[in-house]
mmCIF file of C-alpha atoms (C1' of nucleotides) and ligand atoms in Angstrom:
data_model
loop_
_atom_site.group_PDB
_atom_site.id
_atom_site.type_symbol
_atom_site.label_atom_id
_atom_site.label_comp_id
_atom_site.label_asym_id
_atom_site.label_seq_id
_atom_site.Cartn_x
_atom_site.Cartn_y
_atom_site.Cartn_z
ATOM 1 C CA UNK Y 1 0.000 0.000 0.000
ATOM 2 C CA UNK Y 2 1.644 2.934 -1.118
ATOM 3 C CA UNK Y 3 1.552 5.847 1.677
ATOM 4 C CA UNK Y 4 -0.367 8.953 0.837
ATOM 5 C CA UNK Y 5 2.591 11.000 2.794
ATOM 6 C CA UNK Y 6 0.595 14.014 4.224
ATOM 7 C CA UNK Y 7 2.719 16.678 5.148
ATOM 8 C CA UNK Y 8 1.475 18.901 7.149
ATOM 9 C CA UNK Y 9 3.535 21.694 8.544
ATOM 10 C CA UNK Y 10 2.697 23.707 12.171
ATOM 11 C CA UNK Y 11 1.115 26.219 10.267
ATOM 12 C CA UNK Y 12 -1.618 24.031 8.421
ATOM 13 C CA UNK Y 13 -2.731 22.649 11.575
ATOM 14 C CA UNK Y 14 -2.918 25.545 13.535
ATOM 15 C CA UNK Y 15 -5.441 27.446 10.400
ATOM 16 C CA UNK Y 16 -7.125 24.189 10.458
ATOM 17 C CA UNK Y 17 -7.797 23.995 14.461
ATOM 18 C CA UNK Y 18 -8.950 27.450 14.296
ATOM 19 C CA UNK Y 19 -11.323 26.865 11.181
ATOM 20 C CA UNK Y 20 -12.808 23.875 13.112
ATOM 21 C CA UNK Y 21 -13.235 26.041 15.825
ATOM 22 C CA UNK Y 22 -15.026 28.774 14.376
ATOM 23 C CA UNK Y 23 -17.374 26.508 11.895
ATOM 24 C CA UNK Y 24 -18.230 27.887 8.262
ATOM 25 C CA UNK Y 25 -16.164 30.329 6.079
ATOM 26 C CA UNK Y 26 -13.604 32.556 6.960
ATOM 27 C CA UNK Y 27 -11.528 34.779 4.889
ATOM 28 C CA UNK Y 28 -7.861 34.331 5.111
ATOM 29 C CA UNK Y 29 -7.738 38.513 6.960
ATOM 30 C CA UNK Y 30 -10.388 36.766 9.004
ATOM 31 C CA UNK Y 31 -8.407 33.961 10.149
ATOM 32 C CA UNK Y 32 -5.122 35.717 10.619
ATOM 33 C CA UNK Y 33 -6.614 38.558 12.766
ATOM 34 C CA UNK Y 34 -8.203 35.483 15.104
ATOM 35 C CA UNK Y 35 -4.886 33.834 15.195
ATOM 36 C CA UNK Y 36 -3.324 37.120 16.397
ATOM 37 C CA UNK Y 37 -6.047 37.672 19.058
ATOM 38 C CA UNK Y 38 -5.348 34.566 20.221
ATOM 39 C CA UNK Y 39 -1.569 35.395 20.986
ATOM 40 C CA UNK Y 40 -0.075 33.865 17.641
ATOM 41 C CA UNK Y 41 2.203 36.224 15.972
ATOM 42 C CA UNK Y 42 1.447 33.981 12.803
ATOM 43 C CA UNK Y 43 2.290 36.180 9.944
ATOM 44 C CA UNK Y 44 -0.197 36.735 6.747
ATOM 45 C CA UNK Y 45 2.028 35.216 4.013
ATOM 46 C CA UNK Y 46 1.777 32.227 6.452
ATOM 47 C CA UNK Y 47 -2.268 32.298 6.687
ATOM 48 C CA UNK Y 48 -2.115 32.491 2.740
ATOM 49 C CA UNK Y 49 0.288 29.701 2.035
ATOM 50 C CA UNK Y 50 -1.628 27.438 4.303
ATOM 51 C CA UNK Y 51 -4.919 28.268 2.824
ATOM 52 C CA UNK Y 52 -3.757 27.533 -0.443
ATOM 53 C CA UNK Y 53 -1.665 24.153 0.768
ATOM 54 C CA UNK Y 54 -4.674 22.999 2.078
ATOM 55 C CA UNK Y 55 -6.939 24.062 -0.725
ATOM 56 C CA UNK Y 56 -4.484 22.024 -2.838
ATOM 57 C CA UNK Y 57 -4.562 19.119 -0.447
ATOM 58 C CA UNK Y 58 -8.315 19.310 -0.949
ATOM 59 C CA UNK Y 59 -8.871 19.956 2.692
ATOM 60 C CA UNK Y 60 -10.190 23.191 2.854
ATOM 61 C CA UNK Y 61 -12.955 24.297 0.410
ATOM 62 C CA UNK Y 62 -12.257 27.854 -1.474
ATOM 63 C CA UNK Y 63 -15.270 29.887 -2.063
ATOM 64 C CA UNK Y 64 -16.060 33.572 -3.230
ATOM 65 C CA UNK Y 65 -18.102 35.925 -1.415
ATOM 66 C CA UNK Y 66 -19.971 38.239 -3.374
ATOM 67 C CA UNK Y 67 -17.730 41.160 -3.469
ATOM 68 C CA UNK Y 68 -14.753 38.705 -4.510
ATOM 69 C CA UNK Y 69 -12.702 38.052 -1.543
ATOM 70 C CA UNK Y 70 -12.255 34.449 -0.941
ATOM 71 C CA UNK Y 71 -13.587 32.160 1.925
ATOM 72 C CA UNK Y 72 -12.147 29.035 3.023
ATOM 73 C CA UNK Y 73 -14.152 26.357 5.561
ATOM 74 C CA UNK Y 74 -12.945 22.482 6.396
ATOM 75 C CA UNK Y 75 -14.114 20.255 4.053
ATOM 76 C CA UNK Y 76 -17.026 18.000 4.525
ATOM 77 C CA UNK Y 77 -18.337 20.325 7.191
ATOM 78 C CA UNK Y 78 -21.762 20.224 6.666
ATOM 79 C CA UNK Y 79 -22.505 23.674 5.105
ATOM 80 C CA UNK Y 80 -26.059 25.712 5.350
ATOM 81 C CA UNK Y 81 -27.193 28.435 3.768
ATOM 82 C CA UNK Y 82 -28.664 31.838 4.619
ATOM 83 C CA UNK Y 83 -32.189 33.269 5.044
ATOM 84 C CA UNK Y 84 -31.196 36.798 5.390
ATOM 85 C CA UNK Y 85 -33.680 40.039 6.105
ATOM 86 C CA UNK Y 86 -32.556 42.878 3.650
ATOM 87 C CA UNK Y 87 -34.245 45.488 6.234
ATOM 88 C CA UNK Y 88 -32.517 44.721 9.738
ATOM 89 C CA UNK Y 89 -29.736 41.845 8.433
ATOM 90 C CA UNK Y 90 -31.571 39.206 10.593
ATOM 91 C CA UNK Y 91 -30.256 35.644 9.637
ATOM 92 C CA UNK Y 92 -31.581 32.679 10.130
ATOM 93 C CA UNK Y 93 -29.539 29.108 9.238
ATOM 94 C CA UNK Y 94 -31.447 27.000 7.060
ATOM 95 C CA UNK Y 95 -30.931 23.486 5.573
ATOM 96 C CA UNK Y 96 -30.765 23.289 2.445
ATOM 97 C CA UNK Y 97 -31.503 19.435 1.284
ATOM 98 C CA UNK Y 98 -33.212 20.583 -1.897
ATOM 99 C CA UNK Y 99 -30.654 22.920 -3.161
ATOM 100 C CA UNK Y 100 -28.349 19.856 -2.333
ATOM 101 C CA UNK Y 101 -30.109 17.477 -4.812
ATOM 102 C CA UNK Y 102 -30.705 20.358 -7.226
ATOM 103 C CA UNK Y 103 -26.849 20.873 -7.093
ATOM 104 C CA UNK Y 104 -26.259 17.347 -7.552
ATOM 105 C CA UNK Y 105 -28.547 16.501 -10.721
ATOM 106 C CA UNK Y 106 -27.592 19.612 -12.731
ATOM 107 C CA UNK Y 107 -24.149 18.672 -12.503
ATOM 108 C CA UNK Y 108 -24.416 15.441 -13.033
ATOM 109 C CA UNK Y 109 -26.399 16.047 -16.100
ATOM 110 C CA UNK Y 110 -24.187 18.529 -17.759
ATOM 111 C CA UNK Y 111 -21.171 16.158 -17.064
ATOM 112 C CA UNK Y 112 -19.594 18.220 -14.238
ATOM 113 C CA UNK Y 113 -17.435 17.075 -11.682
ATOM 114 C CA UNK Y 114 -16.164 18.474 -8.527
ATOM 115 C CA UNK Y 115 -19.215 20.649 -7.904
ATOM 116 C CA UNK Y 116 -19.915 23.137 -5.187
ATOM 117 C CA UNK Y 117 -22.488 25.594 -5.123
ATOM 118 C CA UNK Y 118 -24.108 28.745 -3.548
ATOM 119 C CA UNK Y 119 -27.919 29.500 -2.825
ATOM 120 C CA UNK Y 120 -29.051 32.742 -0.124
ATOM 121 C CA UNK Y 121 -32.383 33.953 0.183
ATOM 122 C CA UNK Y 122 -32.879 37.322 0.798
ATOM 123 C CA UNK Y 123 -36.242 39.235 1.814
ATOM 124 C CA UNK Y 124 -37.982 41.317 4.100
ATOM 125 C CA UNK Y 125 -38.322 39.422 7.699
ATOM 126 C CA UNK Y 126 -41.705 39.601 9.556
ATOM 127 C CA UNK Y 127 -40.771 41.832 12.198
ATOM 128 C CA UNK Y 128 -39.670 44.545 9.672
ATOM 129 C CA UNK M 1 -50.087 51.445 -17.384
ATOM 130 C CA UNK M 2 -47.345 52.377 -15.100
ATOM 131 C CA UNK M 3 -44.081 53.682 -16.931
ATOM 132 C CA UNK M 4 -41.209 51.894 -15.920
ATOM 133 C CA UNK M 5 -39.039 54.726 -16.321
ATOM 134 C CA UNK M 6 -35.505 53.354 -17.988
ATOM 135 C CA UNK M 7 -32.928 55.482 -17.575
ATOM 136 C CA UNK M 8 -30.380 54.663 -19.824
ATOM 137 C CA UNK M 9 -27.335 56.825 -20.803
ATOM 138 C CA UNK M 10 -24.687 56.583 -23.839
ATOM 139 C CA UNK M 11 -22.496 54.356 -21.513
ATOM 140 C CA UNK M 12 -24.859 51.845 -20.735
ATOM 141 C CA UNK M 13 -26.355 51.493 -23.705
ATOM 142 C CA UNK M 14 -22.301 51.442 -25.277
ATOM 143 C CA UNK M 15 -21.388 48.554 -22.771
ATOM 144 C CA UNK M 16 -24.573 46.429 -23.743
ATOM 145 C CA UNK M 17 -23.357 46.785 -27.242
ATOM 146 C CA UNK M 18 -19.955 45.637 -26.548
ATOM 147 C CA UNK M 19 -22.016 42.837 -24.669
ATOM 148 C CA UNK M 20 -23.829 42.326 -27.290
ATOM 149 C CA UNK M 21 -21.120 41.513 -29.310
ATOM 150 C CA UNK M 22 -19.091 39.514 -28.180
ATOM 151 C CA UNK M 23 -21.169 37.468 -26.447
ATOM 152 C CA UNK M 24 -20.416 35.047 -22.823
ATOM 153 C CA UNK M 25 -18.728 37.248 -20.227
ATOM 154 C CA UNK M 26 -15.971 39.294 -20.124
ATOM 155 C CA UNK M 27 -14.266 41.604 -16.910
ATOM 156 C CA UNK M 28 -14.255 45.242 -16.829
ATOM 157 C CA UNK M 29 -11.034 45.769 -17.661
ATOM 158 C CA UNK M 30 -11.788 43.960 -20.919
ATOM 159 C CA UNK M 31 -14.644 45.481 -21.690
ATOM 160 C CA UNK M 32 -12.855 48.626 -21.469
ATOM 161 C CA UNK M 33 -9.975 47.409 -23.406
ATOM 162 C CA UNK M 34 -12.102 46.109 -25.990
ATOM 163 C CA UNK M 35 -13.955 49.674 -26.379
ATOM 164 C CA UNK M 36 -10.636 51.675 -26.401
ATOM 165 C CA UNK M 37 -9.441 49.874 -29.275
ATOM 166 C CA UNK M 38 -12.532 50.193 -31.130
ATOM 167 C CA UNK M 39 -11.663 54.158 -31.345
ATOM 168 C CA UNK M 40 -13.495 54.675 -27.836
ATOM 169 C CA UNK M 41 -11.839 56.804 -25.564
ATOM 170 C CA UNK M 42 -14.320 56.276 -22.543
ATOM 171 C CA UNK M 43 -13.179 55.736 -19.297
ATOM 172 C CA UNK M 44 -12.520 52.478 -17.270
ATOM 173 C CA UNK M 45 -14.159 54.647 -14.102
ATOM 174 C CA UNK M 46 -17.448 55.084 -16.550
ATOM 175 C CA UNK M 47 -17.084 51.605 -17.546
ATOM 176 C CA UNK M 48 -17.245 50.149 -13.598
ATOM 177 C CA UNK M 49 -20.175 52.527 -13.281
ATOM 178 C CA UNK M 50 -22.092 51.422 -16.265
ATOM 179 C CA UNK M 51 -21.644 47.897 -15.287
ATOM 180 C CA UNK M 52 -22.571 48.422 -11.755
ATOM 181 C CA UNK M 53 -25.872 50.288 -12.896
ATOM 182 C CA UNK M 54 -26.634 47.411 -15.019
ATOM 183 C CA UNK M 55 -25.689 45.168 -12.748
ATOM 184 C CA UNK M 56 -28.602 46.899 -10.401
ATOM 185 C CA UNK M 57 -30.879 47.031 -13.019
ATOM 186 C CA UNK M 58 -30.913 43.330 -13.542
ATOM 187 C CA UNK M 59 -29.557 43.816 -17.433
ATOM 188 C CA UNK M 60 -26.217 41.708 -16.738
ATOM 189 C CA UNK M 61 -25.523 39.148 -14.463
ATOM 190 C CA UNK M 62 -22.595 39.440 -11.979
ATOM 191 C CA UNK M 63 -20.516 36.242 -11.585
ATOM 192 C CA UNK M 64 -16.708 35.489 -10.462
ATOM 193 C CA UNK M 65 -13.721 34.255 -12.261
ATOM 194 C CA UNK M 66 -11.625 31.605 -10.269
ATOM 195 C CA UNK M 67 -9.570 34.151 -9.087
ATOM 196 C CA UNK M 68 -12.444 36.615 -7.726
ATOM 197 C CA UNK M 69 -12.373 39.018 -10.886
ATOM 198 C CA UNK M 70 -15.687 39.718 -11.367
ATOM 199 C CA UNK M 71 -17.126 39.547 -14.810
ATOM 200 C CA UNK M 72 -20.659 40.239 -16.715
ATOM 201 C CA UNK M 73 -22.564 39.262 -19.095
ATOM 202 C CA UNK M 74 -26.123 40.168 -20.698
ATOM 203 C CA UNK M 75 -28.665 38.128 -18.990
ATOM 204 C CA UNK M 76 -31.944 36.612 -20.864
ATOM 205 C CA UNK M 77 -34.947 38.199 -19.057
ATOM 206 C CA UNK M 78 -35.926 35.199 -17.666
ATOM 207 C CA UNK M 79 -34.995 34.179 -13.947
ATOM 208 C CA UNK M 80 -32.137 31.799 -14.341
ATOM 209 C CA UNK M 81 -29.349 30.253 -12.800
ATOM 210 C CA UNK M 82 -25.703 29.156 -13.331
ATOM 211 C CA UNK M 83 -23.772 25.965 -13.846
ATOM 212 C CA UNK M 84 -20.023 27.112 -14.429
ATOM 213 C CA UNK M 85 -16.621 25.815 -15.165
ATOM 214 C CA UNK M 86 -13.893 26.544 -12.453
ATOM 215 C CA UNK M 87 -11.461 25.628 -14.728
ATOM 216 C CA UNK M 88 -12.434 27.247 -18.762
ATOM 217 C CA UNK M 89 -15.285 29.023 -17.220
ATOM 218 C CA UNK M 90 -18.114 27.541 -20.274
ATOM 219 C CA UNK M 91 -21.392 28.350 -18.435
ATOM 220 C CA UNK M 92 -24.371 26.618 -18.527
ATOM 221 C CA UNK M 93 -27.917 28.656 -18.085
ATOM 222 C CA UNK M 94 -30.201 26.232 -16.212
ATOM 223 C CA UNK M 95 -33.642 26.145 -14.753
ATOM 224 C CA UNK M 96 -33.932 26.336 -10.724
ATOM 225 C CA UNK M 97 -37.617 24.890 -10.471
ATOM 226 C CA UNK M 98 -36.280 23.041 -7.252
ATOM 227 C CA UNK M 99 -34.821 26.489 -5.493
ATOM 228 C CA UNK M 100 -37.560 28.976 -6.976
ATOM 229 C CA UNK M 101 -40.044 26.332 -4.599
ATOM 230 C CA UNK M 102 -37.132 26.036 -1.634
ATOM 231 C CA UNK M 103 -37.014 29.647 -1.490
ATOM 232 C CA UNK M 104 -40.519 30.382 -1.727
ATOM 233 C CA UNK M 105 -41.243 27.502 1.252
ATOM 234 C CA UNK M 106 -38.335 28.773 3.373
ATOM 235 C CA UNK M 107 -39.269 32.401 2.987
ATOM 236 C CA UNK M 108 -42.813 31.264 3.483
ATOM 237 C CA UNK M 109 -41.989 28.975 6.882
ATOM 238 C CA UNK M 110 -40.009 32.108 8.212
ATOM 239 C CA UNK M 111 -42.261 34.764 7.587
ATOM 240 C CA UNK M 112 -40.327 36.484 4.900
ATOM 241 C CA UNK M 113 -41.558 39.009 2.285
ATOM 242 C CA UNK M 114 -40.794 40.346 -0.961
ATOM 243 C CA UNK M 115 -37.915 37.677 -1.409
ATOM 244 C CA UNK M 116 -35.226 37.031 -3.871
ATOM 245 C CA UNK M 117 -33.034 34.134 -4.039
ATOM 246 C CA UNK M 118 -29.166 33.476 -5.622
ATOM 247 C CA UNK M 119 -27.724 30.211 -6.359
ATOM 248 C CA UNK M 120 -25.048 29.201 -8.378
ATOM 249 C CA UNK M 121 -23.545 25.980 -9.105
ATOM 250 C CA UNK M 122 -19.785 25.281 -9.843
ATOM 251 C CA UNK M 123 -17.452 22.482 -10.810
ATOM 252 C CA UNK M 124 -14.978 21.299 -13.337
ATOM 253 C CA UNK M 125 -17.013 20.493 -16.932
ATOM 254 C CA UNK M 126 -16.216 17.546 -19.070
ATOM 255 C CA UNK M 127 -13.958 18.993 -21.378
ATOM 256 C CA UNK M 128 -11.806 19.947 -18.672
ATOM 257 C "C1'" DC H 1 26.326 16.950 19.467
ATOM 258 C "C1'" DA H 2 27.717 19.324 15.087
ATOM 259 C "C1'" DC H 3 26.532 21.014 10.754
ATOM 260 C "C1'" DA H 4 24.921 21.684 6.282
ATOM 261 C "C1'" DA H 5 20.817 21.373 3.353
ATOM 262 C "C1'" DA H 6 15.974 21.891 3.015
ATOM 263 C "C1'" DA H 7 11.711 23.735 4.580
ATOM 264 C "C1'" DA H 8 9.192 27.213 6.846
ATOM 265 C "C1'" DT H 9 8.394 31.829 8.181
ATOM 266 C "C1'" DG H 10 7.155 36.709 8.025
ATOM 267 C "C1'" DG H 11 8.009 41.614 6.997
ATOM 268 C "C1'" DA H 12 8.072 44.635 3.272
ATOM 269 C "C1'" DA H 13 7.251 45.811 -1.345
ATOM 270 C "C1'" DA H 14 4.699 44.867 -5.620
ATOM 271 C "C1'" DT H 15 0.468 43.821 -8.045
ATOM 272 C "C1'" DG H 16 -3.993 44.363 -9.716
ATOM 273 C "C1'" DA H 17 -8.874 45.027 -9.442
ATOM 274 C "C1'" DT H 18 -12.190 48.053 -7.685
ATOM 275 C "C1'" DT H 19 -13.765 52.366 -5.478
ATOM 276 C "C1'" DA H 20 -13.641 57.170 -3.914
ATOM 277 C "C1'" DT H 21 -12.608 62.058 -5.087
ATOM 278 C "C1'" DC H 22 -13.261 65.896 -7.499
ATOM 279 C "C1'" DA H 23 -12.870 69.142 -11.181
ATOM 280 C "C1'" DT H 24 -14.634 69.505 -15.776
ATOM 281 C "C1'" DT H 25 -17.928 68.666 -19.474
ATOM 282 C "C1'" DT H 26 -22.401 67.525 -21.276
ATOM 283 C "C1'" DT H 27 -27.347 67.292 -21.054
ATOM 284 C "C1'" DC H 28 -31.773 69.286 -20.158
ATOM 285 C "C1'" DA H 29 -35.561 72.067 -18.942
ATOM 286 C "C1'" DT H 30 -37.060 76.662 -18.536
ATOM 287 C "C1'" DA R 1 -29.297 81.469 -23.309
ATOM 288 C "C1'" DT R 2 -28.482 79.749 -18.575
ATOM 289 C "C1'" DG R 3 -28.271 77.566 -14.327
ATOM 290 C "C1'" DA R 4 -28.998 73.031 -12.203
ATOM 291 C "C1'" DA R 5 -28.324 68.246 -12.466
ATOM 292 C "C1'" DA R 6 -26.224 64.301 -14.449
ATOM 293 C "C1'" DA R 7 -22.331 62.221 -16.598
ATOM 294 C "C1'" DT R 8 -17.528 61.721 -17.294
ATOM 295 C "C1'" DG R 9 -12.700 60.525 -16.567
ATOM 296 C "C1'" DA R 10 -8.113 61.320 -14.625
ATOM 297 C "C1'" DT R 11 -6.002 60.581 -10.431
ATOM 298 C "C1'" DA R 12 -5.455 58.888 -5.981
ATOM 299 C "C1'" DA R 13 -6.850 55.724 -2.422
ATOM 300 C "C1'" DT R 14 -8.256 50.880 -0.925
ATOM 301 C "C1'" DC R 15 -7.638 46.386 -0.104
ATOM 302 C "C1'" DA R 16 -6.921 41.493 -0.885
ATOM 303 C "C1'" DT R 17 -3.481 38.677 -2.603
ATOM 304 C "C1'" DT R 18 1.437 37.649 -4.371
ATOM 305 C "C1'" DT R 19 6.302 38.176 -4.699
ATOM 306 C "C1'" DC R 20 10.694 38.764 -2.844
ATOM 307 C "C1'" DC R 21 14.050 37.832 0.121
ATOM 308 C "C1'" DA R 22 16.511 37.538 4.336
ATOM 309 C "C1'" DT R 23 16.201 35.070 8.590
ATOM 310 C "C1'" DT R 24 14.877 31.232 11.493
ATOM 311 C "C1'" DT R 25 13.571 26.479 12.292
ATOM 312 C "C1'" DT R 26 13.588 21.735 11.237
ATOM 313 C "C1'" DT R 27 15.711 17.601 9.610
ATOM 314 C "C1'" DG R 28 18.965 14.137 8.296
ATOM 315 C "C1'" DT R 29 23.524 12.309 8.883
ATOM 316 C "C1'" DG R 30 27.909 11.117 10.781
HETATM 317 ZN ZN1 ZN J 201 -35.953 42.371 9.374
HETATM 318 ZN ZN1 ZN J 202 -25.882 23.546 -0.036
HETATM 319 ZN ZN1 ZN J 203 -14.258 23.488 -18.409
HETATM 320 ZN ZN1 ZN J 204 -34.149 31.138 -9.125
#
DNA sequence: CACAAAAATGGAAATGATTATCATTTTCAT
DNA sequence: ATGAAAATGATAATCATTTCCATTTTTGTG
């Protein structure tokens, strides 16, 4: 059995610990300001080069938000989407099983492979 | 019959042209480009603004290039969504009967009005 | 342990897209 | 014509991300 050699530097684990800890996406700024609170003079070139190591390593998941920055989150975390009041910024967390599928079958049918996706919903909430 | 009042100035209507023409999407910067050498000495300040206003206007859809650029395109009147290629970018326009109903059942089970929904799929097409 | 080679690190500068300013020009209604 | 409002574009400012490069840390070997 040949050995999948993983390495995996201080660095990696440490942006890894903290994006378990804080759940869903992060930017890279994001994560390297929490590092600092925390008391690790972890530099930015670091935060970036382990983002993208572990991107490459297919660990970490690299998405966009929508003014273009990226967002990184642990793979296989089990993502949600947003239900988010345009009037007071209210958000609730919702499952999103049928986006899931929908994902799933469009890509599949157009031949696509290593497919992610986004879906929000925005509106006006009831208390607005 | 109410008037839904267009406003539409000499850039707009000059970046739906360029649109127009060359057809799939293409980055601001491009665009600009693109009009410059056509004898067009508007500016890459009017073109972001013309975009934008289109952008808000629903005439061109927004989306992302791998590496966060954004980049537009003229957009069928019809409600659609996207199926695009991380790697070559070829975009797919595709139906979203499934989200159109999770949206309007979400919005619905939360109490939300006047809502609006994005979703956007993303992968690696078979060519690639 | 000693020591050299390789890997990792991080500060500073460079890059590149996008946005903010602001003075000037054009459009428009009276 | 004429003043107000909208449009324009050059320039500077932002801001995330990359490059460079010198320094530090780790690692393998005798
Ligand atoms: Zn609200
Ligand atoms: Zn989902
Ligand atoms: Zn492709
Ligand atoms: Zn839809």
């Amino acid at each position: 059995m040949s050995t999948a050699t993983k390495r995996m530097n201080k660095s990696d684990l440490k942006l890894i610990a903290v994006l378990e800890r804080t759940g869903g996406f992060a930017s890279a700024q994001e994560l390297h300001q929490i590092l600092r609170r925390e008391g690790d003079g972890i530099g930015l070139t670091t935060v970036y080069r382990a983002l993208q190591s572990l991107v490459d390593d297919k660990i970490v998941d690299l998405l966009r938000r929508e003014d273009g920055e990226a967002i990184y989150r642990l793979c296989g975390d089990n993502h949600h989407h947003h239900l988010v009041c345009k009037s007071c910024g209210d958000t609730v967390e919702i499952e999103g099983g049928a986006i899931e599928k929908w994902a799933k079958t469009m890509a599949e049918e157009f031949g696509f492979r290593e497919v992610g996706h986004t879906a929000e919903i925005f509106g006006i909430c009831s208390k607005c």
